[in-house]
Amino acid sequence: MNFIQLQFFIFLIATWILYFIMPQKFRWIILLISSTFFYCMAGWQKIIFAAATCLIAYAISLLVENVYKNPKYNDLDMAKKKTKAKRWNILGMSVIILLLIYSKIGQELFDAFINYNREEGDIIKIIVPLGISYYTFGIIGYLADVYWQKDKAEKNPLKLLLYMIYFPQILQGPIPRHNKLAKQLAEPQRFDNRKFSFGVQRMLWGYFKKMVIADRFGIMVKTVYSNYQSYEGQIFVAIVLCSVIQLYCDFSGCMDIAIGISETLGITLDENFNRPFFSKTVAEFWRRWHITLGTWFKDYIYMPMVISPKLIAISKKIKDKFGVKAAKRFMAIVPLSVVWILTGLWHGTGKDYIIWGCYWGLLIILSTIFAQELKNINKKLGIDANSVGWKRFQMVRTFVFFSIARVVTGPGKGAAVKYIVKSMLTKFNMHIWFDRTLFTLGVDRQDFWVGIAAIMLLWFISLKQEKGVKIRERVASCPLPIRWLIYYGAFFVVLVFGIYGPGYNASDFVYMKF
């Protein structure tokens, strides 16, 4: 079950009713029951892994907190307490990370190294927990915060489980922080008509992105990539652009739906997108795209490495031997390299995602260590960094960088990537942009232009938001008849122009596989 299916809407309405008729102090129990039911709809066996992770984190966090607060450890100084707490934390995190690794490569290892006697055609599948990448990072962050004494250990294991599998965020995030979300889930939430209306608005906007844009262009992507050897040249340029649009609208649309659902319940989730294609640099892009993943890596990987005594000691040796500049570059290159290799592995364990991580890491490292040199070049060329033309060029450049990365991961197979890149660079069949070729890639002319019109609407609203216009507040301030006309209009646009029918699988969200 996911956000697009009819049974989800029945489930959501039932959750709303039960949640708001229940006495406030028990409403978190309704969320736990709903989230558990939602999770088990993907397979009841999967909840076992989430529950095991929860119990491990619950026990370890209590043990760590006990080291700091139990009077029997008063004779230990803080350094010894931290050492003892660290041992417990490393143990818990190691087991949880092993469960994540199992979910990522378990099937491959099973197929490659384990030989079972089974009948021909019988397929044995490794159980992959729903949303494990998201709740694992959330729970590791929780353990780290308890160890650093930035958060308190949760005394109720059921509340910790709710934090992990809270149903709006389990499919694709955002990656939660315990000290922000758990308190909201446990606190009594009153029905707020304004929040509920804003939540429904956000959900409709997300469904528009997902069903009207992402799934429409996703058909074109699937049509070409599933039979890539039948196409050549500029067809792949068009499909890469479609793939970029599909990924952005699919992922950000899911975030809008998740955040909107939570808002109807009076709960605020972290924003995960901030109009990334208005970014002028790759570093800014990744501060705007999948924000919670980026901040997680910054807080729990990058910063601990930067302040690591061992890394600082190596940096000092480099400074003494090669100078300050070399030491600064070392301190930039090493943590960023680790972060981006891990980011690639988080998205997938194949070579394509390792290359993808190295690609983004290299771009960000180069732009960081040569920042001053790039400014000097621009100055010598007479480029006005504040001009509108230069800013627009920077945004286009960032979009191109992202599109190149999408060439690596979009097709899904190394052989396909090689064929596609070679064809794009050697076949210049420019006519496909002007004849009817684009209307033969899974969608007809009418559907294609509906998609283009939807993209223009998305761009227009995003531009207004980028300039500081608060669209939802403006809609909310409209007279009641106009406001409801907008709501009904948005609903029927999604209903009429959303993608359904043969070959369409509503259960496919791009980032669910991560």
Coordinates of C-alpha atoms in Angstrom, one line a residue:
M1 CA 0.0 0.0 0.0
N2 CA 1.2 3.5 -0.8
F3 CA 0.0 7.0 -1.2
I4 CA -1.5 6.5 -4.6
Q5 CA -3.7 3.5 -4.1
L6 CA -7.4 3.6 -3.3
Q7 CA -7.0 1.5 -0.2
F8 CA -4.6 4.1 1.2
F9 CA -7.3 6.8 1.0
I10 CA -9.7 4.5 2.9
F11 CA -6.9 3.9 5.4
L12 CA -6.2 7.6 5.7
I13 CA -9.8 8.6 6.2
A14 CA -10.2 5.9 8.9
T15 CA -7.0 7.2 10.6
W16 CA -8.2 10.8 10.6
I17 CA -11.6 9.8 12.1
L18 CA -10.1 7.6 14.8
Y19 CA -7.3 10.0 15.6
F20 CA -9.6 13.0 16.2
I21 CA -12.3 11.2 18.1
M22 CA -9.8 9.6 20.5
P23 CA -9.0 11.4 23.7
Q24 CA -5.9 13.5 23.0
K25 CA -3.5 11.7 25.4
F26 CA -4.1 8.4 23.5
R27 CA -3.8 9.7 20.0
W28 CA -0.2 8.5 19.6
I29 CA -1.6 5.0 20.1
I30 CA -3.8 5.5 17.0
L31 CA -0.8 6.6 15.0
L32 CA 1.2 3.6 16.2
I33 CA -1.7 1.2 15.2
S34 CA -2.1 2.9 11.9
S35 CA 1.6 2.9 11.2
T36 CA 2.0 -0.7 12.1
F37 CA -0.9 -1.7 9.9
F38 CA 0.5 0.4 7.0
Y39 CA 3.9 -1.3 7.5
C40 CA 2.5 -4.8 7.7
M41 CA 0.6 -4.2 4.4
A42 CA 3.9 -4.6 2.7
G43 CA 4.4 -8.0 4.4
W44 CA 4.0 -8.8 8.1
Q45 CA 7.4 -10.4 8.2
K46 CA 9.1 -7.0 7.6
I47 CA 7.9 -5.5 10.8
I48 CA 10.1 -8.1 12.6
F49 CA 13.2 -6.3 11.4
A50 CA 11.9 -2.9 12.3
A51 CA 10.9 -4.2 15.8
A52 CA 14.3 -5.8 16.3
T53 CA 16.1 -2.5 15.3
C54 CA 13.8 -0.7 17.7
L55 CA 14.5 -3.0 20.6
I56 CA 18.3 -2.8 20.0
A57 CA 18.2 1.0 19.9
Y58 CA 15.9 1.1 23.0
A59 CA 18.2 -1.0 25.0
I60 CA 21.4 0.7 23.9
S61 CA 20.1 4.2 24.5
L62 CA 19.0 3.3 28.0
L63 CA 22.4 1.7 28.7
V64 CA 24.2 4.8 27.4
E65 CA 22.1 7.1 29.5
N66 CA 22.6 4.9 32.5
V67 CA 26.4 5.3 32.2
Y68 CA 25.9 9.1 32.4
K69 CA 23.3 9.2 35.2
N70 CA 23.6 6.2 37.4
P71 CA 25.2 7.1 40.7
K72 CA 27.4 3.9 40.7
Y73 CA 29.4 5.5 37.9
N74 CA 30.0 8.8 39.8
D75 CA 33.6 7.8 40.6
L76 CA 34.4 7.8 36.8
D77 CA 35.4 11.1 35.2
M78 CA 33.5 12.2 32.1
A79 CA 36.2 10.8 29.7
K80 CA 35.8 7.3 31.1
K81 CA 32.1 7.6 31.1
K82 CA 32.1 8.6 27.4
T83 CA 34.5 5.6 26.7
K84 CA 32.1 3.2 28.3
A85 CA 29.0 4.8 26.7
K86 CA 30.8 4.7 23.3
R87 CA 31.4 1.0 23.5
W88 CA 27.7 0.4 24.0
N89 CA 26.9 2.8 21.2
I90 CA 29.3 1.1 18.7
L91 CA 27.8 -2.3 19.5
G92 CA 24.3 -1.1 18.9
M93 CA 25.1 0.8 15.8
S94 CA 27.1 -2.0 14.3
V95 CA 24.2 -4.5 14.6
I96 CA 21.8 -2.0 13.1
I97 CA 24.2 -1.2 10.2
L98 CA 24.6 -4.9 9.6
L99 CA 20.8 -5.2 9.2
L100 CA 21.0 -2.3 6.7
I101 CA 23.8 -3.9 4.7
Y102 CA 21.9 -7.2 4.7
S103 CA 18.9 -5.4 3.1
K104 CA 21.2 -3.8 0.5
I105 CA 23.2 -6.8 -0.6
G106 CA 21.6 -9.8 1.0
Q107 CA 19.9 -11.0 -2.1
E108 CA 23.0 -10.7 -4.2
L109 CA 25.1 -12.6 -1.6
F110 CA 22.4 -15.2 -1.3
D111 CA 22.2 -15.9 -5.0
A112 CA 26.0 -15.8 -5.5
F113 CA 27.3 -17.8 -2.6
I114 CA 24.6 -20.0 -1.1
N115 CA 23.4 -23.0 -3.0
Y116 CA 20.1 -24.5 -1.9
N117 CA 18.4 -27.5 -3.4
R118 CA 15.1 -26.1 -4.8
E119 CA 12.8 -27.0 -7.6
E120 CA 13.3 -25.3 -10.9
G121 CA 11.6 -22.0 -11.1
D122 CA 11.3 -21.7 -7.4
I123 CA 12.6 -18.3 -6.3
I124 CA 13.8 -17.6 -2.7
K125 CA 13.6 -14.0 -1.8
I126 CA 15.4 -12.2 1.0
I127 CA 13.0 -10.1 3.1
V128 CA 13.8 -6.4 2.7
P129 CA 12.2 -4.2 5.4
L130 CA 10.1 -1.3 4.2
G131 CA 11.9 2.0 4.5
I132 CA 15.0 0.5 6.2
S133 CA 17.4 3.1 4.7
Y134 CA 15.3 5.9 6.2
Y135 CA 14.5 4.5 9.7
T136 CA 18.1 3.2 10.1
F137 CA 19.6 6.6 9.6
G138 CA 16.9 8.1 11.9
I139 CA 17.7 5.6 14.7
I140 CA 21.5 5.9 14.3
G141 CA 21.1 9.7 14.6
Y142 CA 19.0 9.1 17.7
L143 CA 21.7 6.9 19.3
A144 CA 24.4 9.4 18.4
D145 CA 22.4 12.2 20.0
V146 CA 21.9 10.2 23.2
Y147 CA 25.6 9.5 23.4
W148 CA 26.4 13.2 22.8
Q149 CA 23.7 14.0 25.4
K150 CA 21.8 16.1 22.9
D151 CA 18.7 14.0 23.4
K152 CA 17.2 11.8 26.1
A153 CA 16.7 8.1 25.8
E154 CA 13.1 7.1 25.1
K155 CA 11.6 5.3 28.0
N156 CA 8.7 3.8 26.1
P157 CA 9.7 1.3 23.3
L158 CA 6.4 1.7 21.6
K159 CA 6.9 5.4 21.2
L160 CA 10.4 4.7 19.8
L161 CA 8.8 2.3 17.3
L162 CA 6.3 4.9 16.3
Y163 CA 9.1 7.4 15.7
M164 CA 10.8 4.8 13.4
I165 CA 7.8 3.6 11.3
Y166 CA 5.5 6.7 11.4
F167 CA 3.5 6.0 8.2
P168 CA 3.7 9.3 6.3
Q169 CA 7.5 9.3 6.2
I170 CA 8.4 5.6 6.0
L171 CA 8.2 5.3 2.2
Q172 CA 10.7 8.0 1.1
G173 CA 11.5 10.0 4.2
P174 CA 12.2 12.7 5.2
I175 CA 14.8 11.3 7.5
P176 CA 13.5 12.1 11.0
R177 CA 15.3 13.6 14.0
H178 CA 14.1 12.0 17.3
N179 CA 14.3 15.2 19.3
K180 CA 12.1 17.0 16.7
L181 CA 9.5 14.4 15.8
A182 CA 9.1 12.1 18.8
K183 CA 7.8 14.9 21.0
Q184 CA 5.2 15.9 18.4
L185 CA 4.0 12.3 18.0
A186 CA 3.6 11.9 21.8
E187 CA 2.0 15.2 22.6
P188 CA -1.8 15.7 22.3
Q189 CA -2.6 17.3 18.9
R190 CA -5.8 19.3 18.6
F191 CA -7.8 19.5 15.4
D192 CA -6.7 22.7 13.6
N193 CA -8.8 23.6 10.6
R194 CA -6.1 25.9 9.1
K195 CA -3.5 23.2 9.5
F196 CA -5.8 20.5 8.0
S197 CA -6.7 22.8 5.0
F198 CA -3.0 23.6 4.4
G199 CA -2.2 19.9 4.7
V200 CA -4.8 19.0 2.1
Q201 CA -3.4 21.7 -0.2
R202 CA 0.1 20.3 0.1
M203 CA -1.2 16.8 -0.6
L204 CA -3.0 17.9 -3.8
W205 CA 0.2 19.7 -4.9
G206 CA 2.2 16.5 -4.3
Y207 CA -0.4 14.3 -6.2
F208 CA -0.2 16.8 -9.1
K209 CA 3.6 16.5 -9.3
K210 CA 3.5 12.7 -9.0
M211 CA 0.5 11.7 -11.1
V212 CA 0.3 14.4 -13.7
I213 CA 4.0 15.0 -14.3
A214 CA 6.2 12.3 -12.9
D215 CA 4.2 9.3 -14.0
R216 CA 3.5 10.8 -17.4
F217 CA 7.2 11.3 -18.2
G218 CA 8.0 8.1 -16.4
I219 CA 6.1 6.2 -19.2
M220 CA 8.5 7.7 -21.8
V221 CA 11.5 6.8 -19.7
K222 CA 10.4 3.2 -19.2
T223 CA 9.5 2.8 -22.9
V224 CA 13.0 3.8 -24.1
Y225 CA 15.2 2.3 -21.4
S226 CA 13.4 -1.0 -21.5
N227 CA 14.3 -1.3 -25.2
Y228 CA 17.2 1.1 -25.4
Q229 CA 18.9 -0.6 -28.4
S230 CA 16.1 0.4 -30.6
Y231 CA 16.8 4.1 -30.1
E232 CA 19.7 6.5 -30.8
G233 CA 21.1 9.9 -30.4
Q234 CA 18.9 12.8 -29.5
I235 CA 16.1 10.4 -28.3
F236 CA 18.3 9.7 -25.3
V237 CA 18.9 13.4 -24.6
A238 CA 15.1 13.9 -24.5
I239 CA 14.7 10.8 -22.3
V240 CA 17.4 12.0 -19.8
L241 CA 15.5 15.3 -19.5
C242 CA 12.3 13.3 -19.0
S243 CA 14.1 11.2 -16.4
V244 CA 15.3 14.3 -14.5
I245 CA 11.7 15.7 -14.5
Q246 CA 10.3 12.3 -13.4
L247 CA 12.8 11.9 -10.5
Y248 CA 12.3 15.4 -9.2
C249 CA 8.5 15.4 -9.4
D250 CA 8.2 11.9 -8.1
F251 CA 10.4 12.4 -5.0
S252 CA 9.4 16.0 -4.2
G253 CA 5.7 15.1 -4.9
C254 CA 6.0 12.2 -2.4
M255 CA 7.5 14.6 0.2
D256 CA 4.6 17.1 -0.3
I257 CA 2.1 14.3 0.2
A258 CA 3.9 13.0 3.4
I259 CA 4.3 16.5 4.8
G260 CA 0.7 17.3 3.9
I261 CA -0.6 14.2 5.6
S262 CA 1.3 15.0 8.8
E263 CA 0.1 18.6 8.7
T264 CA -3.5 17.4 8.7
L265 CA -2.6 15.5 11.9
G266 CA -1.0 18.6 13.5
I267 CA 2.5 17.2 13.1
T268 CA 5.3 19.1 11.3
L269 CA 7.9 17.1 9.3
D270 CA 11.2 18.5 8.1
E271 CA 11.2 20.0 4.6
N272 CA 13.2 17.9 2.2
F273 CA 13.2 20.1 -0.9
N274 CA 13.7 23.8 -1.5
R275 CA 13.4 24.3 -5.3
P276 CA 16.9 22.8 -6.0
F277 CA 16.9 23.6 -9.7
F278 CA 17.2 27.3 -8.8
S279 CA 20.7 26.5 -7.3
K280 CA 23.7 28.2 -8.7
T281 CA 26.3 25.7 -7.5
V282 CA 26.4 21.9 -6.9
A283 CA 27.0 22.5 -3.2
E284 CA 23.9 24.7 -3.0
F285 CA 21.9 22.1 -5.1
W286 CA 22.6 19.4 -2.4
R287 CA 21.6 21.8 0.3
R288 CA 18.2 22.1 -1.4
W289 CA 17.7 18.5 -2.7
H290 CA 17.0 15.7 -0.1
I291 CA 17.8 18.2 2.6
T292 CA 17.4 15.7 5.5
L293 CA 19.9 13.3 4.0
G294 CA 22.4 16.0 3.5
T295 CA 22.1 17.4 7.0
W296 CA 22.3 13.9 8.4
F297 CA 25.6 13.2 6.7
K298 CA 26.8 16.7 7.8
D299 CA 25.9 16.2 11.4
Y300 CA 26.8 12.5 11.9
I301 CA 29.7 11.9 9.4
Y302 CA 31.2 15.1 8.1
M303 CA 31.4 17.2 11.3
P304 CA 32.7 14.3 13.5
M305 CA 35.5 13.7 11.0
V306 CA 36.4 17.4 10.8
I307 CA 36.8 17.6 14.6
S308 CA 38.4 14.1 14.9
P309 CA 41.7 14.4 16.8
K310 CA 43.3 11.8 14.5
L311 CA 42.4 13.7 11.3
I312 CA 43.5 17.0 12.9
A313 CA 46.8 15.4 13.9
I314 CA 47.4 14.2 10.3
S315 CA 46.4 17.7 9.1
K316 CA 49.1 19.3 11.3
K317 CA 51.8 17.0 10.0
I318 CA 50.7 18.0 6.4
K319 CA 50.8 21.7 7.4
D320 CA 54.3 21.3 8.8
K321 CA 55.6 19.6 5.7
F322 CA 53.6 21.1 2.8
G323 CA 52.0 24.3 4.2
V324 CA 48.7 25.7 5.3
K325 CA 47.0 25.4 1.9
A326 CA 47.7 21.7 1.6
A327 CA 46.4 21.0 5.1
K328 CA 43.2 22.9 4.4
R329 CA 42.7 20.9 1.2
F330 CA 43.3 17.7 3.1
M331 CA 40.7 18.6 5.7
A332 CA 38.2 19.3 2.8
I333 CA 39.0 16.3 0.6
V334 CA 38.9 13.5 3.1
P335 CA 35.6 14.1 4.9
L336 CA 33.8 15.1 1.6
S337 CA 35.1 11.9 -0.1
V338 CA 33.9 9.7 2.7
V339 CA 30.5 11.5 2.7
W340 CA 29.9 11.1 -1.0
I341 CA 31.1 7.5 -1.3
L342 CA 28.6 6.7 1.6
T343 CA 25.9 8.8 -0.1
G344 CA 26.4 6.7 -3.3
L345 CA 26.2 3.5 -1.3
W346 CA 23.1 4.6 0.5
H347 CA 21.3 5.0 -2.8
G348 CA 22.5 1.7 -4.1
T349 CA 25.3 -0.9 -4.0
G350 CA 26.0 -1.2 -7.7
K351 CA 28.9 0.3 -9.6
D352 CA 26.6 3.0 -11.1
Y353 CA 25.9 4.5 -7.6
I354 CA 29.5 4.3 -6.5
I355 CA 30.4 6.2 -9.7
W356 CA 27.5 8.6 -9.1
G357 CA 28.8 9.3 -5.5
C358 CA 32.3 9.8 -6.8
Y359 CA 31.1 12.2 -9.5
W360 CA 29.2 14.4 -7.1
G361 CA 32.0 14.2 -4.5
L362 CA 34.6 15.3 -7.1
L363 CA 32.5 18.2 -8.3
I364 CA 31.9 19.5 -4.8
I365 CA 35.6 18.9 -3.7
L366 CA 36.9 20.8 -6.8
S367 CA 34.5 23.7 -6.3
T368 CA 35.5 23.9 -2.6
I369 CA 39.3 23.8 -2.9
F370 CA 39.4 25.9 -6.0
A371 CA 36.8 28.4 -5.0
Q372 CA 39.2 31.4 -4.9
E373 CA 40.8 30.4 -8.2
L374 CA 37.4 30.2 -9.9
K375 CA 36.5 33.7 -8.6
N376 CA 39.8 35.0 -10.0
I377 CA 39.1 33.5 -13.4
N378 CA 35.6 35.1 -13.5
K379 CA 37.1 38.5 -12.5
K380 CA 39.7 38.3 -15.3
L381 CA 37.0 37.4 -17.8
G382 CA 35.0 40.4 -16.7
I383 CA 32.0 38.3 -15.5
D384 CA 29.6 40.2 -13.2
A385 CA 28.7 37.6 -10.5
N386 CA 25.6 39.5 -9.6
S387 CA 24.2 39.8 -13.1
V388 CA 20.9 38.1 -14.0
G389 CA 22.5 36.5 -17.1
W390 CA 25.3 34.9 -15.1
K391 CA 22.9 33.6 -12.4
R392 CA 20.7 32.0 -15.0
F393 CA 23.8 30.4 -16.6
Q394 CA 24.8 29.0 -13.2
M395 CA 21.3 27.5 -12.8
V396 CA 21.4 25.9 -16.3
R397 CA 24.9 24.6 -15.5
T398 CA 23.7 22.9 -12.3
F399 CA 20.8 21.4 -14.2
V400 CA 23.3 20.0 -16.7
F401 CA 25.5 18.5 -14.0
F402 CA 22.5 16.8 -12.5
S403 CA 21.3 15.5 -15.9
I404 CA 24.8 14.0 -16.5
A405 CA 24.6 12.2 -13.2
R406 CA 21.1 10.9 -14.1
V407 CA 22.7 9.3 -17.3
V408 CA 24.7 7.1 -15.0
T409 CA 21.9 5.9 -12.7
G410 CA 18.8 6.2 -14.9
P411 CA 19.2 3.2 -17.3
G412 CA 20.0 0.8 -14.5
K413 CA 22.6 -1.3 -16.4
G414 CA 26.2 -0.6 -17.2
A415 CA 25.9 -1.9 -20.8
A416 CA 22.9 0.4 -21.3
V417 CA 24.8 3.4 -20.0
K418 CA 27.7 2.8 -22.4
Y419 CA 25.4 2.4 -25.4
I420 CA 23.4 5.5 -24.5
V421 CA 26.4 7.8 -23.9
K422 CA 28.1 6.6 -27.1
S423 CA 24.9 7.2 -29.1
M424 CA 24.3 10.6 -27.6
L425 CA 27.8 11.7 -28.6
T426 CA 27.8 10.2 -32.1
K427 CA 24.3 10.4 -33.5
F428 CA 22.9 13.9 -34.1
N429 CA 19.4 13.2 -35.3
M430 CA 18.1 16.6 -34.4
H431 CA 14.9 16.1 -36.4
I432 CA 13.3 14.3 -33.5
W433 CA 12.8 17.6 -31.7
F434 CA 10.6 18.9 -34.6
D435 CA 8.8 15.9 -36.0
R436 CA 6.4 13.6 -34.2
T437 CA 9.0 11.2 -32.9
L438 CA 8.5 12.3 -29.3
F439 CA 4.9 11.3 -29.5
T440 CA 5.8 7.7 -30.2
L441 CA 7.6 7.0 -26.9
G442 CA 4.7 5.8 -24.8
V443 CA 2.6 8.9 -24.7
D444 CA 0.6 10.5 -27.5
R445 CA 0.7 14.1 -28.6
Q446 CA -2.1 15.2 -26.2
D447 CA -0.6 13.5 -23.2
F448 CA 2.8 15.0 -24.0
W449 CA 1.6 18.5 -24.2
V450 CA -0.4 18.1 -21.0
G451 CA 2.9 17.1 -19.4
I452 CA 4.6 20.2 -20.8
A453 CA 1.8 22.5 -19.6
A454 CA 2.0 20.9 -16.1
I455 CA 5.8 21.6 -16.0
M456 CA 5.2 25.2 -17.0
L457 CA 2.7 25.6 -14.1
L458 CA 5.1 23.9 -11.7
W459 CA 7.9 26.3 -12.9
F460 CA 5.7 29.3 -12.6
I461 CA 4.6 28.5 -9.0
S462 CA 8.1 27.5 -8.0
L463 CA 9.5 30.8 -9.4
K464 CA 6.9 32.8 -7.3
Q465 CA 7.8 30.8 -4.2
E466 CA 11.5 31.4 -4.9
K467 CA 10.7 35.2 -4.9
G468 CA 9.1 34.9 -1.5
V469 CA 5.4 34.7 -2.5
K470 CA 3.5 32.5 -0.1
I471 CA 1.1 30.6 -2.4
R472 CA -0.8 28.6 0.3
E473 CA -1.4 31.7 2.4
R474 CA -2.7 33.6 -0.6
V475 CA -5.1 30.7 -1.4
A476 CA -6.2 30.5 2.2
S477 CA -6.9 34.3 2.3
C478 CA -9.3 34.0 -0.7
P479 CA -13.0 34.3 -0.2
L480 CA -14.6 30.9 0.6
P481 CA -16.2 30.3 -2.8
I482 CA -13.0 31.0 -4.7
R483 CA -10.9 29.0 -2.2
W484 CA -13.1 25.9 -2.6
L485 CA -13.1 26.5 -6.4
I486 CA -9.3 26.2 -6.4
Y487 CA -9.4 23.1 -4.2
Y488 CA -12.0 21.4 -6.4
G489 CA -10.1 22.5 -9.5
A490 CA -6.8 21.0 -8.3
F491 CA -8.6 17.8 -7.3
F492 CA -10.2 17.4 -10.7
V493 CA -6.9 18.3 -12.5
V494 CA -5.2 15.4 -10.7
L495 CA -8.3 13.1 -11.3
V496 CA -8.7 13.9 -15.0
F497 CA -5.0 14.3 -16.1
G498 CA -3.3 11.8 -13.7
I499 CA -1.9 8.7 -15.3
Y500 CA -3.8 5.4 -14.9
G501 CA -4.4 2.4 -17.1
P502 CA -2.5 -0.6 -18.6
G503 CA 1.2 -0.6 -17.8
Y504 CA 0.9 1.9 -15.0
N505 CA 1.9 0.8 -11.5
A506 CA 0.8 3.3 -8.9
S507 CA 2.9 1.5 -6.3
D508 CA 6.2 2.6 -7.9
F509 CA 7.9 5.5 -6.2
V510 CA 11.4 6.1 -7.4
Y511 CA 13.0 6.6 -4.0
M512 CA 11.2 3.7 -2.3
K513 CA 14.0 1.4 -3.6
F514 CA 16.5 3.2 -1.5

